mmCIF file of C-alpha atoms and ligand atoms in Angstrom:
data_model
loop_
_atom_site.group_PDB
_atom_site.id
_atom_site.type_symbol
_atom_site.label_atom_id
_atom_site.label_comp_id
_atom_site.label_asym_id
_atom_site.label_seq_id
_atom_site.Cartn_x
_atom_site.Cartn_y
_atom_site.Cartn_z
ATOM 1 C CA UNK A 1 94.912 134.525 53.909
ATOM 2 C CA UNK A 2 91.580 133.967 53.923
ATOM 3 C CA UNK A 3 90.902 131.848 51.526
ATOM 4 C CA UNK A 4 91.192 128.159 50.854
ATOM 5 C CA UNK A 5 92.436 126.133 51.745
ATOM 6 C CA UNK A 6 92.731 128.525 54.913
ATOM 7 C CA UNK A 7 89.030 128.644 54.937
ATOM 8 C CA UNK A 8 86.906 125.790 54.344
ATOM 9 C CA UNK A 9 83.400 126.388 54.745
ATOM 10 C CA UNK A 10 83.010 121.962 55.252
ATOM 11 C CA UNK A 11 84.394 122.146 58.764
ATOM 12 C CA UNK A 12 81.040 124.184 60.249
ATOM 13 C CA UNK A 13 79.092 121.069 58.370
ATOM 14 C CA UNK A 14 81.205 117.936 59.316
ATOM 15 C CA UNK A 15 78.722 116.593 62.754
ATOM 16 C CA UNK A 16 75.261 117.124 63.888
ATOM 17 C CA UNK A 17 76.651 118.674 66.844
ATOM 18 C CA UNK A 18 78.613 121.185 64.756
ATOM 19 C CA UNK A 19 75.911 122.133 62.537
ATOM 20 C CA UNK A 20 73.657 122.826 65.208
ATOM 21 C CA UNK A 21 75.838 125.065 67.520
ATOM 22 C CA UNK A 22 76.112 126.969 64.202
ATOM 23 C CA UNK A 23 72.845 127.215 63.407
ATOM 24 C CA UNK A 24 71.611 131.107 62.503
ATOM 25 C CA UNK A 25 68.037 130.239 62.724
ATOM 26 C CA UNK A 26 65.620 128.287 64.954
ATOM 27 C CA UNK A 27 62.334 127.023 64.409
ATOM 28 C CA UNK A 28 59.987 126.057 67.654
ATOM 29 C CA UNK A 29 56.478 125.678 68.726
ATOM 30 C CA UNK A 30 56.857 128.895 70.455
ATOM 31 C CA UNK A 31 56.876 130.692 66.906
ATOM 32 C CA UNK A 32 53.459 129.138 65.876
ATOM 33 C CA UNK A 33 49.686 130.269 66.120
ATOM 34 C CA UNK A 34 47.226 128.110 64.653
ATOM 35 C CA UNK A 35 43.954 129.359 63.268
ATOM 36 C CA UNK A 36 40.673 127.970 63.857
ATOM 37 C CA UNK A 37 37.345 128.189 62.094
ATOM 38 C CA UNK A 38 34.652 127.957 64.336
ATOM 39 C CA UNK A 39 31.080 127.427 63.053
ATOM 40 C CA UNK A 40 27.766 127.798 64.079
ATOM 41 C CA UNK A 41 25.540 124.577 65.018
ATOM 42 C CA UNK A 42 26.252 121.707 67.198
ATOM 43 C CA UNK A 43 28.378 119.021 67.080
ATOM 44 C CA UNK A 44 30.325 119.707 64.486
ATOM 45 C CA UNK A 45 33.597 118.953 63.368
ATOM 46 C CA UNK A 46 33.584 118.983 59.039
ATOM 47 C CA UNK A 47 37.266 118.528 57.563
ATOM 48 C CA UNK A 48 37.792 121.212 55.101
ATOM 49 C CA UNK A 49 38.020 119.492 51.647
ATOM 50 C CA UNK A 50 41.496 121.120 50.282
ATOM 51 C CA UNK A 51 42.810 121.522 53.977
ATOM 52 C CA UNK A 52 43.209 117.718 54.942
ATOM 53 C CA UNK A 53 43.538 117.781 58.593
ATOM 54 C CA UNK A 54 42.050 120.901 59.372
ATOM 55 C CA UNK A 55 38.268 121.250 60.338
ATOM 56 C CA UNK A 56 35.335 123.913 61.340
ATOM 57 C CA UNK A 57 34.283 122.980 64.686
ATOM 58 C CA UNK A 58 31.185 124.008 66.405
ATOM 59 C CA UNK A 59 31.394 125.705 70.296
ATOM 60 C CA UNK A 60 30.414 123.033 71.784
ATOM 61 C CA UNK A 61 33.386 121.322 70.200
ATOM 62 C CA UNK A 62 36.057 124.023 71.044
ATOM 63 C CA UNK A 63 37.430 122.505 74.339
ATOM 64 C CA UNK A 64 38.535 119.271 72.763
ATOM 65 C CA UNK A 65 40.314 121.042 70.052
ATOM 66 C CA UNK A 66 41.707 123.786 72.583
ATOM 67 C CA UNK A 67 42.991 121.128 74.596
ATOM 68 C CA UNK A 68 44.440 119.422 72.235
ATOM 69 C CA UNK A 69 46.328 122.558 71.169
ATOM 70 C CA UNK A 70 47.750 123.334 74.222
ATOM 71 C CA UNK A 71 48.767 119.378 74.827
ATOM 72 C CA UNK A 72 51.357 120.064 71.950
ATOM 73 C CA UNK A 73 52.486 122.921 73.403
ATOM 74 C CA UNK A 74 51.218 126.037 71.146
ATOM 75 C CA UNK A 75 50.397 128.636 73.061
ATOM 76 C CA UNK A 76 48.771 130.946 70.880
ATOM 77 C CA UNK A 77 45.517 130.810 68.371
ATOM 78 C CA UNK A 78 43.961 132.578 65.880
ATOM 79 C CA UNK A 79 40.049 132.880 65.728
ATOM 80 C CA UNK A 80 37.609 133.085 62.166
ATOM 81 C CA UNK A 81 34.000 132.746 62.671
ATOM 82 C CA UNK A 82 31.360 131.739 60.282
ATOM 83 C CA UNK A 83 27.894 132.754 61.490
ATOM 84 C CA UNK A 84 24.522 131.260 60.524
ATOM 85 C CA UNK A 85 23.297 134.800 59.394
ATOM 86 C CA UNK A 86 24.872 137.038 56.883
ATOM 87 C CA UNK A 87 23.933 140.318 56.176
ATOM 88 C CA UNK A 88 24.934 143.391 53.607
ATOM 89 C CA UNK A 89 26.751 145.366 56.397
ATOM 90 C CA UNK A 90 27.837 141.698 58.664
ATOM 91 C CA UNK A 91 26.161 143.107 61.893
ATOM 92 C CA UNK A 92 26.576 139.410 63.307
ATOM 93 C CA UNK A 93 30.479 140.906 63.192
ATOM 94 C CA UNK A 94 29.815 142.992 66.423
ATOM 95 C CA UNK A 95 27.035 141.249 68.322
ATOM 96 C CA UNK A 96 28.103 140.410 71.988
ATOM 97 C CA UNK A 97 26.735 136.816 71.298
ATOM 98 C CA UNK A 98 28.180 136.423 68.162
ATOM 99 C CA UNK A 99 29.789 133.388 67.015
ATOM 100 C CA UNK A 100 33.469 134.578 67.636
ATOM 101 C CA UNK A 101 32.337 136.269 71.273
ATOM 102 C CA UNK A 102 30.673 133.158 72.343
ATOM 103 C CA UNK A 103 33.873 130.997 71.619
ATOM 104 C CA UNK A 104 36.268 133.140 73.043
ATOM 105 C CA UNK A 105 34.082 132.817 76.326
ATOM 106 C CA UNK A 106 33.715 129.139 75.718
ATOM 107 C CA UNK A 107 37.799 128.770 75.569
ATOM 108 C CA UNK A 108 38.481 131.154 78.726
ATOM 109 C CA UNK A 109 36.297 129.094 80.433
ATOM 110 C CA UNK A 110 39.154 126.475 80.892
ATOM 111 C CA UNK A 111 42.132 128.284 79.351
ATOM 112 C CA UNK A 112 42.574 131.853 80.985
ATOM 113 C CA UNK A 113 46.082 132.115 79.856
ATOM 114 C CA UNK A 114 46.230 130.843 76.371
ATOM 115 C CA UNK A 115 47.248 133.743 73.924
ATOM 116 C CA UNK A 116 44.198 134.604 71.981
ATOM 117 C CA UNK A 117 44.343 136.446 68.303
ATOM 118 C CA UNK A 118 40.842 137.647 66.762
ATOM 119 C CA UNK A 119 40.908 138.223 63.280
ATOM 120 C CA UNK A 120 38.786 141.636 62.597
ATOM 121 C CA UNK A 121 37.144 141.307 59.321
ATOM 122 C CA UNK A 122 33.739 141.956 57.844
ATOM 123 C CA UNK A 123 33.864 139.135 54.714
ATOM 124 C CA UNK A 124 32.541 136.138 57.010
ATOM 125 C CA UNK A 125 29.635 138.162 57.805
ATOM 126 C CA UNK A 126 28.389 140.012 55.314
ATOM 127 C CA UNK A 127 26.317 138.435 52.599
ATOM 128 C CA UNK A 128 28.053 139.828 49.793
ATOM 129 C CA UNK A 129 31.449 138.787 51.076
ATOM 130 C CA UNK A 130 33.571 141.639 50.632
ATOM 131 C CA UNK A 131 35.518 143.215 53.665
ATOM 132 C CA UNK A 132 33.753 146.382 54.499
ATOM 133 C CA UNK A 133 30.448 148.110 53.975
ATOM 134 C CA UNK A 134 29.694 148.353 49.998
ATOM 135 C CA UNK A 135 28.161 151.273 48.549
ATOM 136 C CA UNK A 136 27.396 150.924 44.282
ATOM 137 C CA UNK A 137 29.546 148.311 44.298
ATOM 138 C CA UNK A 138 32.692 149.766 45.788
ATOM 139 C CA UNK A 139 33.760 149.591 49.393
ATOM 140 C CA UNK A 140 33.851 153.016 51.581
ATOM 141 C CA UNK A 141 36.611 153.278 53.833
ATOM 142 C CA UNK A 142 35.178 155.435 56.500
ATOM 143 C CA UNK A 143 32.115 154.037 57.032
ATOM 144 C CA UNK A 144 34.063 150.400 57.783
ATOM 145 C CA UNK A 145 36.071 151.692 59.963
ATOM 146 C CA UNK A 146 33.263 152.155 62.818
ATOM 147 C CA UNK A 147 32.443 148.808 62.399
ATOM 148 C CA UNK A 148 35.875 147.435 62.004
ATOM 149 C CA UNK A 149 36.338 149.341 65.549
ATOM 150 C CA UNK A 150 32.817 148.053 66.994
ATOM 151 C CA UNK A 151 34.117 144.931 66.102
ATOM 152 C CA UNK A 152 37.637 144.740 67.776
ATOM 153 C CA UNK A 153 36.135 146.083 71.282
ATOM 154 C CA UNK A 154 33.628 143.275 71.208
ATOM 155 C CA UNK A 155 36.281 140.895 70.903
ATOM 156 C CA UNK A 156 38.172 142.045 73.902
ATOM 157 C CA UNK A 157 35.211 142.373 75.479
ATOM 158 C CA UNK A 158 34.862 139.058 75.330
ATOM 159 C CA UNK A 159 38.015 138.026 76.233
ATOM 160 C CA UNK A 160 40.902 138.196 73.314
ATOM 161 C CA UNK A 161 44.142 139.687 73.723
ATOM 162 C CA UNK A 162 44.790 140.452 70.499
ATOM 163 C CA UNK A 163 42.787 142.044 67.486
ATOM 164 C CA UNK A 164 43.840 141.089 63.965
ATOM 165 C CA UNK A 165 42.212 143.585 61.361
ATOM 166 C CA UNK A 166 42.736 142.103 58.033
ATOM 167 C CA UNK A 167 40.645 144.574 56.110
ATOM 168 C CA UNK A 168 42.922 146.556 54.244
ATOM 169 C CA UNK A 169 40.724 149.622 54.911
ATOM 170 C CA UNK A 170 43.241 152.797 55.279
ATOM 171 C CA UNK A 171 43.029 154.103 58.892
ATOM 172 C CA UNK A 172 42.136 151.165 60.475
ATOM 173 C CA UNK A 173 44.645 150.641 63.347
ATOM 174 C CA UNK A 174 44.039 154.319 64.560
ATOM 175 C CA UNK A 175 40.372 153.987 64.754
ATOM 176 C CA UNK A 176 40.601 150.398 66.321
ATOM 177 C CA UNK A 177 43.205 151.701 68.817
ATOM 178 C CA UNK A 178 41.075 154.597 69.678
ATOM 179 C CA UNK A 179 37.755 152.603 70.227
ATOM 180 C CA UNK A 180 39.752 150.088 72.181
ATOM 181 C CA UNK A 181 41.355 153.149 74.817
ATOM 182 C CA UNK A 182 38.212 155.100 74.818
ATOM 183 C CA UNK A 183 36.809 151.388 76.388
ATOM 184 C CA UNK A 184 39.321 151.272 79.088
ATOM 185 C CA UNK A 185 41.294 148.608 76.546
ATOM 186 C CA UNK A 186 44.578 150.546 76.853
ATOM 187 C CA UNK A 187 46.555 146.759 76.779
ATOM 188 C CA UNK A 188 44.563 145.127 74.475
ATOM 189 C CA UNK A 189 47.320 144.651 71.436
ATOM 190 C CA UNK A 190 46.644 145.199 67.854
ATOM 191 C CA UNK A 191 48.493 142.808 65.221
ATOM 192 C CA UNK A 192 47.933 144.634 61.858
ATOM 193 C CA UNK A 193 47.336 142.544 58.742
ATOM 194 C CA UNK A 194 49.396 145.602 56.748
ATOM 195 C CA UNK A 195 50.833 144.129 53.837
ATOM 196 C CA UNK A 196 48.190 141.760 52.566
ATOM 197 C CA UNK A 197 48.130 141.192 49.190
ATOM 198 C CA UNK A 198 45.516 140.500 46.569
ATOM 199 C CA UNK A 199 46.475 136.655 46.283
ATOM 200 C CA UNK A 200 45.365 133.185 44.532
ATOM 201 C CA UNK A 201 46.560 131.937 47.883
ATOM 202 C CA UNK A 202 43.201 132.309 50.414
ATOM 203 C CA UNK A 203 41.353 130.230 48.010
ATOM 204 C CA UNK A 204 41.083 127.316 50.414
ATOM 205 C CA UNK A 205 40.472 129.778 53.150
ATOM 206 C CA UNK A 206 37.641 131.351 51.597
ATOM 207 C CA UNK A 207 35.799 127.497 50.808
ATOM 208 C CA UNK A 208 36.576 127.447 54.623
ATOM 209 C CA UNK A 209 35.227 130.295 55.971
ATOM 210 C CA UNK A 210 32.506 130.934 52.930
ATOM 211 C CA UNK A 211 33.957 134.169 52.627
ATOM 212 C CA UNK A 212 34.658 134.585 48.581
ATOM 213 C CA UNK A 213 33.312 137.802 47.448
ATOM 214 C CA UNK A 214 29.991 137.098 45.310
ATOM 215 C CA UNK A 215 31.056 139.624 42.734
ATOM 216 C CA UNK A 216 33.991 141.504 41.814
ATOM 217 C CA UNK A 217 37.594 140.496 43.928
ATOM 218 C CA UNK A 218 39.638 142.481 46.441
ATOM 219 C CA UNK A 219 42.010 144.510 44.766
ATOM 220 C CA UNK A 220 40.929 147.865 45.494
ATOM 221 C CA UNK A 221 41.957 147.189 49.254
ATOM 222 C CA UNK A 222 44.535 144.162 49.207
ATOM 223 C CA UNK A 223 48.015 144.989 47.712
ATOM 224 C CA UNK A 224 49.347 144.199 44.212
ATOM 225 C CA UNK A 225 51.461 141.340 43.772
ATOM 226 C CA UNK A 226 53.890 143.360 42.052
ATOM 227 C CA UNK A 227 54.941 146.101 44.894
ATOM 228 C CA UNK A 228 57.407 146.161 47.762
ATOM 229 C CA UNK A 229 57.747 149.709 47.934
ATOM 230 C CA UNK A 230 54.141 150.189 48.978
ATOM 231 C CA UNK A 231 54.107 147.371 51.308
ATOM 232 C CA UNK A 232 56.491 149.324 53.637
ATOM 233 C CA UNK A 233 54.789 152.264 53.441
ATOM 234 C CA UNK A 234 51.527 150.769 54.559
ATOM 235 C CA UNK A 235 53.429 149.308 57.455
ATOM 236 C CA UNK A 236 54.861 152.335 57.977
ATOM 237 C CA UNK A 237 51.703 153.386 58.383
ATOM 238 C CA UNK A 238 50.349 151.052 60.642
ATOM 239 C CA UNK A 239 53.158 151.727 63.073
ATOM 240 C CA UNK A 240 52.446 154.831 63.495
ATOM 241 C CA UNK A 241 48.687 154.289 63.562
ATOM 242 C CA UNK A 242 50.129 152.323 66.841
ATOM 243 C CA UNK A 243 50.079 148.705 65.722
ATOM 244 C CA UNK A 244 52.373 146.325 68.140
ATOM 245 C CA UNK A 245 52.912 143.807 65.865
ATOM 246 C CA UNK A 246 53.041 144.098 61.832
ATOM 247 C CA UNK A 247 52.017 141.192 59.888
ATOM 248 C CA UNK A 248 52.917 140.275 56.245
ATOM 249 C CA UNK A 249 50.256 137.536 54.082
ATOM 250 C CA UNK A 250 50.632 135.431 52.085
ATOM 251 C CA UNK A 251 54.811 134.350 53.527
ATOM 252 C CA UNK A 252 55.725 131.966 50.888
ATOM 253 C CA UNK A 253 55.772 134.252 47.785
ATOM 254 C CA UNK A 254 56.039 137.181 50.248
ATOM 255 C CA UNK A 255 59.371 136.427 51.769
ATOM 256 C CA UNK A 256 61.569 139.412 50.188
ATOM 257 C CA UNK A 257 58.668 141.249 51.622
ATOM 258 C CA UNK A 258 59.333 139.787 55.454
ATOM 259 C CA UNK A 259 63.040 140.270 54.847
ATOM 260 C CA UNK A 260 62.216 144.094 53.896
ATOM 261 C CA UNK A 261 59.925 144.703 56.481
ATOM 262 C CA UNK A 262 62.731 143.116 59.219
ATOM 263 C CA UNK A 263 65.522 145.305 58.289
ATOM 264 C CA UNK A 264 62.934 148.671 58.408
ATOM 265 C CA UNK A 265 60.598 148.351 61.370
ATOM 266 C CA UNK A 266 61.511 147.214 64.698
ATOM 267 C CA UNK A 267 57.917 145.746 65.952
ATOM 268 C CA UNK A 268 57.711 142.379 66.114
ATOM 269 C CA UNK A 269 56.344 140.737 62.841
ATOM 270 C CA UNK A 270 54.066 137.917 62.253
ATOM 271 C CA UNK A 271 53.617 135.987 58.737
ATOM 272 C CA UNK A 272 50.810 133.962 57.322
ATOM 273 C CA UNK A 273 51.476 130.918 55.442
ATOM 274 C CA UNK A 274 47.845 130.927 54.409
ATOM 275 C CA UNK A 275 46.008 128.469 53.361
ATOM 276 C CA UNK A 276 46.790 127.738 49.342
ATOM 277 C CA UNK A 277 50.989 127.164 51.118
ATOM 278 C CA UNK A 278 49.255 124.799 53.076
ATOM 279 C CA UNK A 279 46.882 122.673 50.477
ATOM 280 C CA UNK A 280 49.948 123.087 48.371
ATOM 281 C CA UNK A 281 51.806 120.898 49.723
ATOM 282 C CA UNK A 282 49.033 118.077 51.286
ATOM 283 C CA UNK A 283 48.337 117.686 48.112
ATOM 284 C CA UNK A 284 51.543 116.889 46.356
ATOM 285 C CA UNK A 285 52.748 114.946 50.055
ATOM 286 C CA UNK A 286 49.392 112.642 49.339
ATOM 287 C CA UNK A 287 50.225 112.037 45.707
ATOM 288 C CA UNK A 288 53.708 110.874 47.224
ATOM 289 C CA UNK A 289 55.740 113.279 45.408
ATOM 290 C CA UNK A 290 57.191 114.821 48.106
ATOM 291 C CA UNK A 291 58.811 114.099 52.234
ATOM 292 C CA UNK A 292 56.042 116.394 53.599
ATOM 293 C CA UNK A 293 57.632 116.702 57.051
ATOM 294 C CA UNK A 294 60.943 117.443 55.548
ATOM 295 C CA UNK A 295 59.509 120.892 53.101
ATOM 296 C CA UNK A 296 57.034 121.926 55.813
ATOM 297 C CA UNK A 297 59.607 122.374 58.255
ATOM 298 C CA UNK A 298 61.583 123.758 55.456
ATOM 299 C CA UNK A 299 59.073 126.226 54.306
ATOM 300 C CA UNK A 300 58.321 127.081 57.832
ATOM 301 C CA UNK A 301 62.329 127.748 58.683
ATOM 302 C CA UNK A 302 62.432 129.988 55.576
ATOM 303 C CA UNK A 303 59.637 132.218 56.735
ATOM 304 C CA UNK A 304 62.128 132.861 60.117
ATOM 305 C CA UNK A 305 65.085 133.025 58.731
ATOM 306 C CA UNK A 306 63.394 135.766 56.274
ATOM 307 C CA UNK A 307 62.987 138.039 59.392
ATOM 308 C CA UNK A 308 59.402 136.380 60.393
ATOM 309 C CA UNK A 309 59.568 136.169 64.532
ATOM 310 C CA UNK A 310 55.901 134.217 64.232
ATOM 311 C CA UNK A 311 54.115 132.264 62.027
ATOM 312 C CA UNK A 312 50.391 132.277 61.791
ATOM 313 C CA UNK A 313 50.607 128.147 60.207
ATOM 314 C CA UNK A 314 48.040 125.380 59.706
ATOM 315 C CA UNK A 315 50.870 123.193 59.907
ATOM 316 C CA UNK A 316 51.097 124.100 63.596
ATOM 317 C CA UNK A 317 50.087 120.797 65.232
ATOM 318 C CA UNK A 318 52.173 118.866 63.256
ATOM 319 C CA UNK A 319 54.998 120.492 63.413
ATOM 320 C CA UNK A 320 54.855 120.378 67.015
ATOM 321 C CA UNK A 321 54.827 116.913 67.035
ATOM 322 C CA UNK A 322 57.648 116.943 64.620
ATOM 323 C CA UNK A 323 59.826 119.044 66.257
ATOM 324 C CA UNK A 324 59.500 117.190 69.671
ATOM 325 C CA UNK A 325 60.706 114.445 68.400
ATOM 326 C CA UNK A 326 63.363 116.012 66.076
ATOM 327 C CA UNK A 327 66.098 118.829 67.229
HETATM 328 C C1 PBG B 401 39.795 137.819 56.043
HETATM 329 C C2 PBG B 401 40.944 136.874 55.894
HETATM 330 C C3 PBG B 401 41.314 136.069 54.806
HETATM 331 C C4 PBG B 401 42.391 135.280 55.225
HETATM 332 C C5 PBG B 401 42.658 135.637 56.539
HETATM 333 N N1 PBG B 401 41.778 136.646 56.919
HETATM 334 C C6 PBG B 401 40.704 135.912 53.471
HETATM 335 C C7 PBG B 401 40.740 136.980 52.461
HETATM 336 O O1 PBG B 401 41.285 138.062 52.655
HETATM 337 O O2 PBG B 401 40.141 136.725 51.433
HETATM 338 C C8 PBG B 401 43.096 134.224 54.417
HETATM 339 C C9 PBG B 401 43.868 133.205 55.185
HETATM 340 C C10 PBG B 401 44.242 131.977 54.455
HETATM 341 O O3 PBG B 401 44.141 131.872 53.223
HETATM 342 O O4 PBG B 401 44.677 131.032 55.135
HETATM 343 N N2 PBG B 401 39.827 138.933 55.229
#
């Protein structure tokens, strides 16, 4: 009985109205969190060369981008800093007047209830540019974690809601969570970066942030493209390190990953369409060769409907705009 010409699957599709009381997914500027890179120096506001649109602004600078921000409605944002000193073990990571706890102050000056998200990372800081402290060439685990915990309290210190460790080191959550309760931080949240992969992807991000490794790459702590299995395991892991929200990086390529990760954890779970999704396609929409607006909304849809309940997106603003204007 079931079948046609019983069923026909056209009927759900024939109206606007139809299609969008049936709709199984929804995309809104509730899901988003924009990142911002926020430099040292004064004044500035230097477009990123493969991220059209997207800039490193200077403190001074923050408000007007902030303000902006919350005009369109996003209510959450992600902070990277780029300090004027580097050194080999990134102690500008932790200092109270770094460049990441100086613009969280700046920003709570006028915004005390925008959501803020600290990523919790040594590569912006240290000269050599890999994630941790480096001993013969290799990064040690346990002597990262201290900082990686010195680090998070500072933030919240300072002001964030939310630390984002993105190291990859093993054992990270539990020693940030620890530092942060021994601190009196008991509801400061942790969203764990646990399966990020070793990906062509952060390219852009890394010309941003002047963050690429100086020798060697990062796959002795990000994951291999190749492997699911141990992408749940790390999360696993996280959870019960006590992460409150799980995070999954790169999305695009990722999205079997998301979809895994939705149907075996219950935390909420964040995905970053980095920065190579992004250049991706501002490069192909400025040669023409594609409706921009119609495959970032696309792309951005597909992360949700993969099991994604926010999206970490330097399409943020704009689709903001978009989808006030489209429903
Ligand atoms: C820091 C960090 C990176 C990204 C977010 N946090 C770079 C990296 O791991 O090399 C990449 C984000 C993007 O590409 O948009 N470790």
């Amino acid at each position: 009985m079931s079948t046609y010409p019983n069923r026909r699957m056209r009927r759900k599709r024939n109206n606007a109205a139809i299609r969008k009381i049936t709709r199984e997914t929804s995309l809104s500027v509730n899901d988003f969190i924009y990142p911002i890179f926020v430099t040292y120096g004064k004044r500035v506001q230097d477009n990123i060369e493969a991220m059209p649109g997207i800039n490193r602004v200077s403190i001074d600078n923050l408000k007007k981008e902030v303000d902006q921000i919350c005009d369109l409605g996003i209510q959450a944002i992600i902070l990277f800093g780029i300090p004027e000193v580097k050194d080999s073990v990134g102690s500008n990571s932790y200092n109270p007047n770094g460049i990441i706890q100086l613009a969280i102050k700046e920003i709570r000056k006028t915004r005390p209830d925008i959501l803020i998200i600290t990523d919790v990372c040594m590569c912006e800081y240290t000269d050599h540019g890999h994630c941790g402290i480096t001993e013969n060439g290799s990064v040690n685990n346990d002597k990262t974690l201290d900082i990686l915990a010195k680090i998070s309290t500072s933030h919240v210190e300072a002001g964030s809601d939310i630390v984002a460790p993105s190291a990859m080191m093993d054992g990270q959550v539990s020693a940030i969570r620890s530092s942060l309760d021994q601190n009196g931080y008991v509801d400061s949240l942790i969203m764990a970066y646990s399966a990020k992969y070793a990906s062509g992807f952060y390219g852009p991000f890394r010309e941003a942030a002047m963050s690429a490794p100086s020798y060697g790459d990062r796959q002795s702590y990000q994951l291999d493209k190749a492997n699911i299995r141990e992408a749940m395991e790390e999360i696993r892991l996280d959870v019960e390190e006590g992460a409150d929200i799980i995070m999954v990086k790169p999305a695009l390529s990722y999205l079997d990953v998301i979809s895994a990760a939705r149907n075996g954890f219950s935390l909420p779970i964040a995905s970053y369409n980095v920065s190579g999704e992004y250049s991706m396609i501002k490069a192909a929409a400025q040669n023409g060769w594609i409706d921009e607006k119609r495959i970032a909304l696309e792309i951005l849809t597909s992360i949700k409907r993969a099991g994604a309940d926010m999206i970490i997106t330097y399409y943020a603003k704009e689709a903001a705009k978009w989808l006030s204007k489209t429903n």
